[in-house]
Amino acid sequence: MNGTVLQPEFLVRIDEDRCDQCKRCLEYCGFGTFSFANDKILPNHSKCVACHRCVTFCPELAITVVENPLSFRNHANWTPRHIRDVFKQSETGGMLLTGMGNDLPYRILFDHLVLDACQVTNPSIDPLREPMELRTYLGRKPDVLEIKRNEQGTDLLKTNIEKNIKIELPIVFAPMSYGSISFNTMKAICMSAAKLNTLMYTGEGGLPRDLYPYGDHIILQCASGRFGVSPEYLNVGIGTQIKIGQGAKPGIGGHLPGEKIPENISQTRMIPVGTDALSPAPQHDIYSIEDLRMLIYALKEATGYKPVCVKIAAVHNVAAIASGIVRAGADLVYLDGFRGGTGAAPNIVRDHVGIPIEVAIAVVDERLREEGIRNKASIVAAGSIRCAADVCKAIALGADACAIGTAALIALGCHVCQKCYTGNCSWGIATQKPELVGRLDPEWGAERICNLLEAWATEIKEVLGALGINAVESLRGNKERLRGIGLDRTILEVLGVKPAGIGMGDYYENRG
Amino acid sequence: MMDLDERNVSGCGLSSMMNKKRVKVDGQAITKSMRNLRERGNGLGAGFAAYGIYPDRKDYFALHLMYDSKDAKKNTEDYINDYFHISSKEPIPTRKTESIIDPPVFWRYFVLPQEKFLPTDGDSEEDFVIKKVMHINTGIEGAFVVSSGKDMGVFKGIGYPEDISEFFKIEEYKAHTWIGHSRFPTNTPGWWGGAHPFTILDWAVVHNGEISSYGINKRYLKMHGYNCTMQTDSEVVAYLFDLLIRRHRIPLEYVSDVLASPFWKNIDLEEEDQRQIRTALRMVYGSALVNGPFAVIIGHNGGLMGLSDRVKLRPMVAARDGDWLYISSEEAGIREISPSVQNVWHPRAGELVVGELEEN
């Protein structure tokens, strides 16, 4: 039995007529799927994760990866997934680990929301011929502006506005920690953030010194493990982020296995080589909102009052929590929905804890407005933003900007095989093995990420033009331009969105 | 609701006149101007705002009320009595006309807030009036506050401008500032309260266009205590003017930087001080940007203003003739009442046309 009753998930087929035995696949597979014997390439099917590195680089197109067609007897309750998981756990006695975001077929609300467009009475605007503005300022805004004329007759701004972060498109890069992703991946993202005039977050793993020159586009994270946190680090960038929780694993800490901690990671994280980097579930100096306030102001003091962002996972009580965070002094609230990505998380938490980002944006935005404090913080929304349409819908629901993690990695070649936690990433993205890391050229990667976001920016402008507005601030929180399809009344009310078929004047809140 | 969406093209006629020396004229001129813009309306809404019409009662808020029923009138009067001193009240004079069928009943009340309620929470008299107006409009079935400013009033309903003018005997009022509107409703059903001008306190707004940013403008205003209740996008403009100018004291010359802001590429080229101001205005008041096609004329006790959207998707023409300022959706609206006017211009996109009344 070889100790397992599990059958491989994928079958690797080699077309022997095509294969010229160059053995590139042996080298390319980070998971050791291939061997060579008796003049033949021999795949070990159970090692294949369907990352397609071998398929992509086989010069003869001789490799095909297919899902193992092995059929279980139909059972609507005991699905193959459940059966396989029982097999795995009865063999290992361990918690099941995974990477990337929640892959269960929960209803994706973005896919049940549609945008409006102009016809006749409000002309659409042509983004090819007219300006379309995506510039966004993230941070705290005052309630009122005071403009005073001085004795020389010059008008001056009297209100002191706290530091804001200017981004030229409402998309930023989500925190992915150094250690979970490779240096080259991080560098590609830094370069993209700089070129696009937007920003990236470091994850909890610190920032390698070689990337300090990109500081004008970086928000530095301070997480529960405090890995890599020093006064110098905190001051490299344009702001700091306190990580309370992550959408993929709300309520639990991070886990970077020792295998992913070679010399360079050890130096940046300030921990010994090869030790597991376990960040605690809570921040042990934050057991209450007043503790959070102290850390927010400690970071402000340490950085000359640069904006502080607080990142939380979207959970049931997210609106009240976000309100507390804003009142505690945060300048940005980062909401991470339950489909958000991760380098490593227990399956049970990734797949069953948290709420969708669409809901979190809507309820947080509404709550902050009800309390009259929406201007005191910007909302950054993350947790599986897959395309420009998701960005538009998230902004219409009330976000100031969206953060992308997985989408940027896919631009670098990631095939969402969900094996980041193994450290074997064949694409050189989620690995620290030098031979794998070297496969990813940061310049090439940055170009692809920039292409992606430039394409998205063009698409967002197209949507704005169709909506007849030429500045992104007119889309932000403008739920009037969204409609729901196939959503029940309760979830529509939670989202604050009308169903498709209801026009603008058909019913207003206060008059039937 | 009425099915208006499919057969309508956009329109709306606007006209206005203001004499900066406060010389008053009766309502015949503005009616004449509006009649000339007939093609811009479809008979589903028209209205007039007049300033300086109640000189002997100018210290009182003039509440113009519209009632659908006796109950509505009784409930509203009870409510007004609870919070205001009523100096006088009377039916708003109307005449029976052929074209106006089944109109609601109109009354006006000259009131001041009762002292015992002031100041509440640092509210001014004006904030108090706004809250009470919002309450009547949202909380009392069949009652609607048409206008609530001092020494001014709004007269509006369903019909062509000349019908509404005849119905309300507009020719009997004398005003230094007149605004007229003829409506071609598209997005919202035609009801008497939905005709323009839209008002709060002495702000009266007439609008041609459609506010594509309405959803966020409305939510932003709600955060500041304004409830949008009139089944139209246009009312947000009145509230935004009140918020920016009266409550936040943004100088007049910067109001267009919020409502029809210049593009970033132009702001970035400004000198340091101006760039700072304009950047801050967009950062702080982004949700108050009125986006989409519009031309609006705004009246208040200090004068008259006109503004079109940041790319000027709706027409607006202005003219000065001696002490008179005219703003209209087309030159024909001005020529009709000032045939030989010389100084006529087309305001640029986002340019605020300002007429200020001289002090008495």
PDB file of N, CA and C in Angstrom, chain B residues 69-135:
ATOM      1  N   SER B  69     -53.980  67.026   1.476  1.00  0.00           N
ATOM      2  CA  SER B  69     -55.217  66.701   2.200  1.00  0.00           C
ATOM      3  C   SER B  69     -55.366  67.619   3.409  1.00  0.00           C
ATOM      4  N   LYS B  70     -56.584  67.616   3.967  1.00  0.00           N
ATOM      5  CA  LYS B  70     -56.837  68.414   5.177  1.00  0.00           C
ATOM      6  C   LYS B  70     -56.019  67.891   6.357  1.00  0.00           C
ATOM      7  N   ASP B  71     -55.903  66.576   6.432  1.00  0.00           N
ATOM      8  CA  ASP B  71     -55.111  65.985   7.511  1.00  0.00           C
ATOM      9  C   ASP B  71     -53.671  66.468   7.448  1.00  0.00           C
ATOM     10  N   ALA B  72     -53.145  66.496   6.237  1.00  0.00           N
ATOM     11  CA  ALA B  72     -51.763  66.936   6.072  1.00  0.00           C
ATOM     12  C   ALA B  72     -51.615  68.354   6.590  1.00  0.00           C
ATOM     13  N   LYS B  73     -52.593  69.205   6.278  1.00  0.00           N
ATOM     14  CA  LYS B  73     -52.518  70.598   6.723  1.00  0.00           C
ATOM     15  C   LYS B  73     -52.594  70.680   8.243  1.00  0.00           C
ATOM     16  N   LYS B  74     -53.526  69.929   8.816  1.00  0.00           N
ATOM     17  CA  LYS B  74     -53.680  69.981  10.263  1.00  0.00           C
ATOM     18  C   LYS B  74     -52.410  69.473  10.965  1.00  0.00           C
ATOM     19  N   ASN B  75     -51.907  68.332  10.510  1.00  0.00           N
ATOM     20  CA  ASN B  75     -50.711  67.759  11.147  1.00  0.00           C
ATOM     21  C   ASN B  75     -49.515  68.687  11.021  1.00  0.00           C
ATOM     22  N   THR B  76     -49.392  69.320   9.869  1.00  0.00           N
ATOM     23  CA  THR B  76     -48.260  70.217   9.655  1.00  0.00           C
ATOM     24  C   THR B  76     -48.381  71.461  10.524  1.00  0.00           C
ATOM     25  N   GLU B  77     -49.590  72.001  10.595  1.00  0.00           N
ATOM     26  CA  GLU B  77     -49.776  73.219  11.395  1.00  0.00           C
ATOM     27  C   GLU B  77     -49.540  72.933  12.874  1.00  0.00           C
ATOM     28  N   ASP B  78     -49.969  71.765  13.323  1.00  0.00           N
ATOM     29  CA  ASP B  78     -49.672  71.375  14.716  1.00  0.00           C
ATOM     30  C   ASP B  78     -48.166  71.339  14.935  1.00  0.00           C
ATOM     31  N   TYR B  79     -47.500  70.760  13.985  1.00  0.00           N
ATOM     32  CA  TYR B  79     -46.040  70.618  14.101  1.00  0.00           C
ATOM     33  C   TYR B  79     -45.352  71.983  14.095  1.00  0.00           C
ATOM     34  N   ILE B  80     -45.784  72.835  13.160  1.00  0.00           N
ATOM     35  CA  ILE B  80     -45.182  74.181  13.078  1.00  0.00           C
ATOM     36  C   ILE B  80     -45.433  74.934  14.384  1.00  0.00           C
ATOM     37  N   ASN B  81     -46.673  74.818  14.893  1.00  0.00           N
ATOM     38  CA  ASN B  81     -47.026  75.479  16.153  1.00  0.00           C
ATOM     39  C   ASN B  81     -46.157  75.031  17.316  1.00  0.00           C
ATOM     40  N   ASP B  82     -45.759  73.766  17.286  1.00  0.00           N
ATOM     41  CA  ASP B  82     -44.935  73.233  18.376  1.00  0.00           C
ATOM     42  C   ASP B  82     -43.545  73.856  18.396  1.00  0.00           C
ATOM     43  N   TYR B  83     -43.042  74.238  17.259  1.00  0.00           N
ATOM     44  CA  TYR B  83     -41.633  74.651  17.195  1.00  0.00           C
ATOM     45  C   TYR B  83     -41.405  76.110  16.790  1.00  0.00           C
ATOM     46  N   PHE B  84     -42.442  76.757  16.253  1.00  0.00           N
ATOM     47  CA  PHE B  84     -42.249  78.114  15.716  1.00  0.00           C
ATOM     48  C   PHE B  84     -43.282  79.074  16.281  1.00  0.00           C
ATOM     49  N   HIS B  85     -42.931  80.366  16.301  1.00  0.00           N
ATOM     50  CA  HIS B  85     -43.938  81.408  16.434  1.00  0.00           C
ATOM     51  C   HIS B  85     -44.455  81.698  15.037  1.00  0.00           C
ATOM     52  N   ILE B  86     -45.756  81.627  14.854  1.00  0.00           N
ATOM     53  CA  ILE B  86     -46.304  81.976  13.540  1.00  0.00           C
ATOM     54  C   ILE B  86     -46.770  83.417  13.594  1.00  0.00           C
ATOM     55  N   SER B  87     -46.103  84.275  12.842  1.00  0.00           N
ATOM     56  CA  SER B  87     -46.458  85.693  12.825  1.00  0.00           C
ATOM     57  C   SER B  87     -47.726  85.902  12.003  1.00  0.00           C
ATOM     58  N   SER B  88     -47.801  85.237  10.873  1.00  0.00           N
ATOM     59  CA  SER B  88     -49.030  85.287  10.076  1.00  0.00           C
ATOM     60  C   SER B  88     -49.075  84.086   9.164  1.00  0.00           C
ATOM     61  N   LYS B  89     -50.264  83.751   8.723  1.00  0.00           N
ATOM     62  CA  LYS B  89     -50.412  82.666   7.761  1.00  0.00           C
ATOM     63  C   LYS B  89     -51.555  82.979   6.825  1.00  0.00           C
ATOM     64  N   GLU B  90     -51.468  82.460   5.621  1.00  0.00           N
ATOM     65  CA  GLU B  90     -52.511  82.742   4.630  1.00  0.00           C
ATOM     66  C   GLU B  90     -52.419  81.722   3.508  1.00  0.00           C
ATOM     67  N   PRO B  91     -53.526  81.521   2.791  1.00  0.00           N
ATOM     68  CA  PRO B  91     -53.430  80.688   1.593  1.00  0.00           C
ATOM     69  C   PRO B  91     -52.600  81.421   0.545  1.00  0.00           C
ATOM     70  N   ILE B  92     -51.813  80.709  -0.218  1.00  0.00           N
ATOM     71  CA  ILE B  92     -51.094  81.347  -1.313  1.00  0.00           C
ATOM     72  C   ILE B  92     -52.101  81.586  -2.432  1.00  0.00           C
ATOM     73  N   PRO B  93     -52.227  82.843  -2.872  1.00  0.00           N
ATOM     74  CA  PRO B  93     -53.276  83.143  -3.867  1.00  0.00           C
ATOM     75  C   PRO B  93     -53.057  82.353  -5.157  1.00  0.00           C
ATOM     76  N   THR B  94     -54.121  81.751  -5.648  1.00  0.00           N
ATOM     77  CA  THR B  94     -54.061  81.053  -6.937  1.00  0.00           C
ATOM     78  C   THR B  94     -55.313  81.417  -7.708  1.00  0.00           C
ATOM     79  N   ARG B  95     -55.275  81.205  -8.997  1.00  0.00           N
ATOM     80  CA  ARG B  95     -56.504  81.392  -9.772  1.00  0.00           C
ATOM     81  C   ARG B  95     -56.807  80.104 -10.529  1.00  0.00           C
ATOM     82  N   LYS B  96     -58.086  79.882 -10.758  1.00  0.00           N
ATOM     83  CA  LYS B  96     -58.487  78.707 -11.534  1.00  0.00           C
ATOM     84  C   LYS B  96     -58.083  78.920 -12.981  1.00  0.00           C
ATOM     85  N   THR B  97     -57.467  77.934 -13.554  1.00  0.00           N
ATOM     86  CA  THR B  97     -57.096  78.044 -14.961  1.00  0.00           C
ATOM     87  C   THR B  97     -57.534  76.769 -15.671  1.00  0.00           C
ATOM     88  N   GLU B  98     -57.596  76.866 -16.970  1.00  0.00           N
ATOM     89  CA  GLU B  98     -58.056  75.710 -17.750  1.00  0.00           C
ATOM     90  C   GLU B  98     -57.064  74.550 -17.686  1.00  0.00           C
ATOM     91  N   SER B  99     -55.791  74.904 -17.704  1.00  0.00           N
ATOM     92  CA  SER B  99     -54.780  73.856 -17.914  1.00  0.00           C
ATOM     93  C   SER B  99     -54.351  73.158 -16.632  1.00  0.00           C
ATOM     94  N   ILE B 100     -54.602  73.771 -15.484  1.00  0.00           N
ATOM     95  CA  ILE B 100     -54.165  73.143 -14.232  1.00  0.00           C
ATOM     96  C   ILE B 100     -55.323  72.362 -13.642  1.00  0.00           C
ATOM     97  N   ILE B 101     -55.125  71.063 -13.569  1.00  0.00           N
ATOM     98  CA  ILE B 101     -56.212  70.202 -13.113  1.00  0.00           C
ATOM     99  C   ILE B 101     -55.862  69.601 -11.755  1.00  0.00           C
ATOM    100  N   ASP B 102     -56.778  69.702 -10.834  1.00  0.00           N
ATOM    101  CA  ASP B 102     -56.651  69.064  -9.535  1.00  0.00           C
ATOM    102  C   ASP B 102     -55.356  69.414  -8.805  1.00  0.00           C
ATOM    103  N   PRO B 103     -55.122  70.702  -8.602  1.00  0.00           N
ATOM    104  CA  PRO B 103     -53.871  71.078  -7.907  1.00  0.00           C
ATOM    105  C   PRO B 103     -53.967  70.808  -6.418  1.00  0.00           C
ATOM    106  N   PRO B 104     -52.830  70.664  -5.733  1.00  0.00           N
ATOM    107  CA  PRO B 104     -52.861  70.619  -4.265  1.00  0.00           C
ATOM    108  C   PRO B 104     -53.182  72.000  -3.699  1.00  0.00           C
ATOM    109  N   VAL B 105     -53.250  72.087  -2.394  1.00  0.00           N
ATOM    110  CA  VAL B 105     -53.561  73.358  -1.727  1.00  0.00           C
ATOM    111  C   VAL B 105     -52.252  73.981  -1.236  1.00  0.00           C
ATOM    112  N   PHE B 106     -52.132  75.314  -1.368  1.00  0.00           N
ATOM    113  CA  PHE B 106     -50.891  75.994  -0.970  1.00  0.00           C
ATOM    114  C   PHE B 106     -51.154  77.020   0.125  1.00  0.00           C
ATOM    115  N   TRP B 107     -50.326  76.963   1.158  1.00  0.00           N
ATOM    116  CA  TRP B 107     -50.389  77.937   2.245  1.00  0.00           C
ATOM    117  C   TRP B 107     -48.999  78.478   2.506  1.00  0.00           C
ATOM    118  N   ARG B 108     -48.938  79.675   3.086  1.00  0.00           N
ATOM    119  CA  ARG B 108     -47.634  80.166   3.521  1.00  0.00           C
ATOM    120  C   ARG B 108     -47.715  80.663   4.966  1.00  0.00           C
ATOM    121  N   TYR B 109     -46.600  80.475   5.660  1.00  0.00           N
ATOM    122  CA  TYR B 109     -46.517  80.798   7.086  1.00  0.00           C
ATOM    123  C   TYR B 109     -45.265  81.631   7.285  1.00  0.00           C
ATOM    124  N   PHE B 110     -45.396  82.732   8.012  1.00  0.00           N
ATOM    125  CA  PHE B 110     -44.216  83.552   8.318  1.00  0.00           C
ATOM    126  C   PHE B 110     -43.846  83.266   9.763  1.00  0.00           C
ATOM    127  N   VAL B 111     -42.690  82.658   9.954  1.00  0.00           N
ATOM    128  CA  VAL B 111     -42.407  82.074  11.272  1.00  0.00           C
ATOM    129  C   VAL B 111     -41.002  82.410  11.768  1.00  0.00           C
ATOM    130  N   LEU B 112     -40.827  82.258  13.060  1.00  0.00           N
ATOM    131  CA  LEU B 112     -39.494  82.270  13.685  1.00  0.00           C
ATOM    132  C   LEU B 112     -39.426  81.096  14.651  1.00  0.00           C
ATOM    133  N   PRO B 113     -38.258  80.466  14.785  1.00  0.00           N
ATOM    134  CA  PRO B 113     -38.143  79.374  15.750  1.00  0.00           C
ATOM    135  C   PRO B 113     -38.429  79.875  17.164  1.00  0.00           C
ATOM    136  N   GLN B 114     -39.091  79.057  17.976  1.00  0.00           N
ATOM    137  CA  GLN B 114     -39.310  79.438  19.370  1.00  0.00           C
ATOM    138  C   GLN B 114     -37.977  79.469  20.104  1.00  0.00           C
ATOM    139  N   GLU B 115     -37.807  80.510  20.920  1.00  0.00           N
ATOM    140  CA  GLU B 115     -36.504  80.729  21.563  1.00  0.00           C
ATOM    141  C   GLU B 115     -36.061  79.538  22.394  1.00  0.00           C
ATOM    142  N   LYS B 116     -37.040  78.865  23.015  1.00  0.00           N
ATOM    143  CA  LYS B 116     -36.647  77.800  23.945  1.00  0.00           C
ATOM    144  C   LYS B 116     -35.899  76.665  23.243  1.00  0.00           C
ATOM    145  N   PHE B 117     -36.009  76.606  21.922  1.00  0.00           N
ATOM    146  CA  PHE B 117     -35.296  75.548  21.207  1.00  0.00           C
ATOM    147  C   PHE B 117     -33.915  75.995  20.733  1.00  0.00           C
ATOM    148  N   LEU B 118     -33.584  77.248  20.991  1.00  0.00           N
ATOM    149  CA  LEU B 118     -32.315  77.754  20.449  1.00  0.00           C
ATOM    150  C   LEU B 118     -31.405  78.246  21.560  1.00  0.00           C
ATOM    151  N   PRO B 119     -30.100  78.088  21.474  1.00  0.00           N
ATOM    152  CA  PRO B 119     -29.490  77.229  20.453  1.00  0.00           C
ATOM    153  C   PRO B 119     -29.485  75.783  20.950  1.00  0.00           C
ATOM    154  N   THR B 120     -29.740  74.854  20.075  1.00  0.00           N
ATOM    155  CA  THR B 120     -29.615  73.443  20.449  1.00  0.00           C
ATOM    156  C   THR B 120     -28.358  72.885  19.817  1.00  0.00           C
ATOM    157  N   ASP B 121     -27.538  72.291  20.605  1.00  0.00           N
ATOM    158  CA  ASP B 121     -26.314  71.645  20.118  1.00  0.00           C
ATOM    159  C   ASP B 121     -25.512  72.560  19.204  1.00  0.00           C
ATOM    160  N   GLY B 122     -25.485  73.822  19.500  1.00  0.00           N
ATOM    161  CA  GLY B 122     -24.719  74.740  18.668  1.00  0.00           C
ATOM    162  C   GLY B 122     -25.390  75.037  17.340  1.00  0.00           C
ATOM    163  N   ASP B 123     -26.627  74.560  17.172  1.00  0.00           N
ATOM    164  CA  ASP B 123     -27.322  74.826  15.910  1.00  0.00           C
ATOM    165  C   ASP B 123     -27.681  76.298  15.787  1.00  0.00           C
ATOM    166  N   SER B 124     -27.657  76.764  14.586  1.00  0.00           N
ATOM    167  CA  SER B 124     -28.139  78.105  14.314  1.00  0.00           C
ATOM    168  C   SER B 124     -29.628  78.024  14.026  1.00  0.00           C
ATOM    169  N   GLU B 125     -30.274  79.174  13.920  1.00  0.00           N
ATOM    170  CA  GLU B 125     -31.686  79.235  13.511  1.00  0.00           C
ATOM    171  C   GLU B 125     -31.866  78.490  12.194  1.00  0.00           C
ATOM    172  N   GLU B 126     -30.909  78.692  11.292  1.00  0.00           N
ATOM    173  CA  GLU B 126     -31.031  78.093   9.958  1.00  0.00           C
ATOM    174  C   GLU B 126     -30.989  76.570  10.050  1.00  0.00           C
ATOM    175  N   ASP B 127     -30.046  76.041  10.854  1.00  0.00           N
ATOM    176  CA  ASP B 127     -29.964  74.588  10.992  1.00  0.00           C
ATOM    177  C   ASP B 127     -31.258  74.023  11.577  1.00  0.00           C
ATOM    178  N   PHE B 128     -31.836  74.779  12.507  1.00  0.00           N
ATOM    179  CA  PHE B 128     -33.103  74.382  13.119  1.00  0.00           C
ATOM    180  C   PHE B 128     -34.200  74.296  12.053  1.00  0.00           C
ATOM    181  N   VAL B 129     -34.251  75.329  11.219  1.00  0.00           N
ATOM    182  CA  VAL B 129     -35.280  75.338  10.161  1.00  0.00           C
ATOM    183  C   VAL B 129     -35.073  74.157   9.214  1.00  0.00           C
ATOM    184  N   ILE B 130     -33.813  73.895   8.849  1.00  0.00           N
ATOM    185  CA  ILE B 130     -33.547  72.775   7.931  1.00  0.00           C
ATOM    186  C   ILE B 130     -34.074  71.467   8.522  1.00  0.00           C
ATOM    187  N   LYS B 131     -33.787  71.239   9.803  1.00  0.00           N
ATOM    188  CA  LYS B 131     -34.228  69.989  10.429  1.00  0.00           C
ATOM    189  C   LYS B 131     -35.750  69.867  10.403  1.00  0.00           C
ATOM    190  N   LYS B 132     -36.419  70.983  10.671  1.00  0.00           N
ATOM    191  CA  LYS B 132     -37.877  70.922  10.716  1.00  0.00           C
ATOM    192  C   LYS B 132     -38.452  70.725   9.312  1.00  0.00           C
ATOM    193  N   VAL B 133     -37.837  71.378   8.332  1.00  0.00           N
ATOM    194  CA  VAL B 133     -38.289  71.197   6.944  1.00  0.00           C
ATOM    195  C   VAL B 133     -38.116  69.733   6.524  1.00  0.00           C
ATOM    196  N   MET B 134     -36.948  69.172   6.860  1.00  0.00           N
ATOM    197  CA  MET B 134     -36.685  67.776   6.502  1.00  0.00           C
ATOM    198  C   MET B 134     -37.706  66.872   7.193  1.00  0.00           C
ATOM    199  N   HIS B 135     -38.072  67.232   8.421  1.00  0.00           N
ATOM    200  CA  HIS B 135     -39.033  66.394   9.141  1.00  0.00           C
ATOM    201  C   HIS B 135     -40.395  66.429   8.452  1.00  0.00           C
TER     202      HIS B 135
END
